[in-house]
Short mmCIF file of C-alpha atoms in Angstrom, two decimals:
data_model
loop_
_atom_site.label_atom_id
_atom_site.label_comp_id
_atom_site.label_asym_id
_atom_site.label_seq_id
_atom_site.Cartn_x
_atom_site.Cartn_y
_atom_site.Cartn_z
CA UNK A 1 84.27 27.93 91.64
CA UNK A 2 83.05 31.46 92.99
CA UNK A 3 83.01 34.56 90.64
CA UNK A 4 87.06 35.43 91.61
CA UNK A 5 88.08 31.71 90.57
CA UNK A 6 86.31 31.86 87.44
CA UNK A 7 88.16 35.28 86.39
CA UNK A 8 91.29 33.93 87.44
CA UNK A 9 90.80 30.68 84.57
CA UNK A 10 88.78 33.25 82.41
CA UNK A 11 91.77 35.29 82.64
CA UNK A 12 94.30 32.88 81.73
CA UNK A 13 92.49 31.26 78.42
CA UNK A 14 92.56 34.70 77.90
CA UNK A 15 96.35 34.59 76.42
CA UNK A 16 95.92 33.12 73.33
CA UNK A 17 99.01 32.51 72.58
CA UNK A 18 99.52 30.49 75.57
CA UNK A 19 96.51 28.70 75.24
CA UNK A 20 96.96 27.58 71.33
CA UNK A 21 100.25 26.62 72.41
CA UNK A 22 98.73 23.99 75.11
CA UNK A 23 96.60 22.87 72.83
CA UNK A 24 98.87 21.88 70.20
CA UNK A 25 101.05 20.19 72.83
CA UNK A 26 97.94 17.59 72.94
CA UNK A 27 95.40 15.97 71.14
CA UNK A 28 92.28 18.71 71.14
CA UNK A 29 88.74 16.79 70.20
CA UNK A 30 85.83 19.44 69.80
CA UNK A 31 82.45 18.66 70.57
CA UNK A 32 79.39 20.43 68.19
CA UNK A 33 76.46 20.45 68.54
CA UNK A 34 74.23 22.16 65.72
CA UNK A 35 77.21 23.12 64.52
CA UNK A 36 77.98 25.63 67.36
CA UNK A 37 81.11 24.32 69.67
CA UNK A 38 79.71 23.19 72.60
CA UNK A 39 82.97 21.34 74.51
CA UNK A 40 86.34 20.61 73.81
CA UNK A 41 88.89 18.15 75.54
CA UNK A 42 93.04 17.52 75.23
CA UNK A 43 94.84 14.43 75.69
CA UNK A 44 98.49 15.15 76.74
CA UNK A 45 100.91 12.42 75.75
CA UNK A 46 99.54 9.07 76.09
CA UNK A 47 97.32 9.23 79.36
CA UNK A 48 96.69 12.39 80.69
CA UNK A 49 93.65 14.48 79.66
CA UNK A 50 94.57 17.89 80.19
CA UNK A 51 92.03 20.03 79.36
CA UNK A 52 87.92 19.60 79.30
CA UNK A 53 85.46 22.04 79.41
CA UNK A 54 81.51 21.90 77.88
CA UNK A 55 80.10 25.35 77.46
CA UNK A 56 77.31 25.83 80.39
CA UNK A 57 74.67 26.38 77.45
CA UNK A 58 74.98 23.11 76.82
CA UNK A 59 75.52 21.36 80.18
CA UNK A 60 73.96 18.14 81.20
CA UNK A 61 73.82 16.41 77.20
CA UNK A 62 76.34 14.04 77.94
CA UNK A 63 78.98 15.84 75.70
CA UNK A 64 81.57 15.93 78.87
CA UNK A 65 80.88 12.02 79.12
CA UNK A 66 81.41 11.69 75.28
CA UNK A 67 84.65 13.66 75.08
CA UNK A 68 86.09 11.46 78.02
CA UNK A 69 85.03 8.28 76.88
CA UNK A 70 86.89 9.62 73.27
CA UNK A 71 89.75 10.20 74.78
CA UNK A 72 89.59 6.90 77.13
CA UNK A 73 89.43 5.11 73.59
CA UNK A 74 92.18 6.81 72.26
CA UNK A 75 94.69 6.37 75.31
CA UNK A 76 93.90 2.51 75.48
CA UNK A 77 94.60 1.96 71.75
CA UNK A 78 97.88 4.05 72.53
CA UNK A 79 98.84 1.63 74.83
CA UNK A 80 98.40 3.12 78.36
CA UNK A 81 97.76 1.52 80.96
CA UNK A 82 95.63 4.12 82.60
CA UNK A 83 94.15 7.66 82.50
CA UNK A 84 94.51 10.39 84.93
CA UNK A 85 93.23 13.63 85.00
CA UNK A 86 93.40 16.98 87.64
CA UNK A 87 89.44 17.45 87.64
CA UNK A 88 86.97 20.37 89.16
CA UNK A 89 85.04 19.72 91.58
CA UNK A 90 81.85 19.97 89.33
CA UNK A 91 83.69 17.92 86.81
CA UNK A 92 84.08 15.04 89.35
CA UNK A 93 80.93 13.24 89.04
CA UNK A 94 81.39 13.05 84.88
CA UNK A 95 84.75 11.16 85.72
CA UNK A 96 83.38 8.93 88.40
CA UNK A 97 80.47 8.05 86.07
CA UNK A 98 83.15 6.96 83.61
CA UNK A 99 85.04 4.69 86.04
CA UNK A 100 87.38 7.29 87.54
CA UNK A 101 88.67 6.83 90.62
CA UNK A 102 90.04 9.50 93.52
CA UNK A 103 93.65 9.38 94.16
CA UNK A 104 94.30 12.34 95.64
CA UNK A 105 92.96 16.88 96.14
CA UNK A 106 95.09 19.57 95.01
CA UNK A 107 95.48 22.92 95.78
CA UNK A 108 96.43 24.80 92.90
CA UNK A 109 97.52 28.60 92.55
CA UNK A 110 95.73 30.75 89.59
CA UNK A 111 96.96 34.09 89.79
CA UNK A 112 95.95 35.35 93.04
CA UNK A 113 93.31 32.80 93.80
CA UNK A 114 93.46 29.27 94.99
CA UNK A 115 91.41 26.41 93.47
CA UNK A 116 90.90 22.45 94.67
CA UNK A 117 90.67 20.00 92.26
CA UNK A 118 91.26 15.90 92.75
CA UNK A 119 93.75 14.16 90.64
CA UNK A 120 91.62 10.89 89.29
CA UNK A 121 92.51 7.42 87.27
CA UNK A 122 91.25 4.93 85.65
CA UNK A 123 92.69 1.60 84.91
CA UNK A 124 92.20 0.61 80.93
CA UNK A 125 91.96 -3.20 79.56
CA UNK A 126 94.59 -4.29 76.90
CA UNK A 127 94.23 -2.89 73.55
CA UNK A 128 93.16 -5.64 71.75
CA UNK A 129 92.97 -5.43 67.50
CA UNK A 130 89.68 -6.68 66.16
CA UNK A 131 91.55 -8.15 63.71
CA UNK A 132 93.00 -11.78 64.44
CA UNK A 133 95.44 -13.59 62.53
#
């Protein structure tokens, strides 16, 4: 995203209000890293993760590929039958790594500024229990 995208999202965590109240409306996993956040992601409902976003300081560490793989875990012992997510372009590579898959772009409005992202999936196994009877 250019400088004017990035204010329009910077602008909008902004609210916090708003914000905690989107959070709490999902399952919020933070990532640390010397004890200093360095990510957090939100699971919405049963299959959607909502929200991720890895601090730039600590980019490239895996954490974006450890929050999604938590929340993959999570969603499949929920029951669903697959994952989706709206994801940024620079975010698209993370999800393809972990076995997303294109479906569709999206143009979405942030205040006065228009950003692409591509809604992605990917198909989970059956929950199984490691416990047999």
């Amino acid at each position: 995203y250019d400088a004017d995208q990035r204010e329009a999202w910077r602008a909008r965590a902004s609210d916090s209000a708003r914000f905690a109240s989107r959070l709490a409306q999902a399952l919020t996993l933070v990532a640390t890293v010397g004890g200093v956040v360095a990510g957090f992601a939100s699971l919405k409902g049963t299959d959607l993760i909502d929200m991720l976003y890895v601090d730039p300081a600590f980019s490239r560490r895996g954490i974006g590929s450890a929050l999604i793989d938590a929340l993959v875990k999570l969603a499949q012992a929920r029951g669903a039958e697959r994952v989706t997510s709206d994801v940024s372009d620079i975010g698209r590579s993370t999800f393809e790594r972990q076995g997303f898959v294109s479906q569709r772009r999206n143009l979405a409005s942030v205040d006065d500024q228009w950003l692409a992202n591509t809604t992605m999936t990917k198909s989970l196994a059956k929950f199984e229990s490691a416990t047999r009877h």
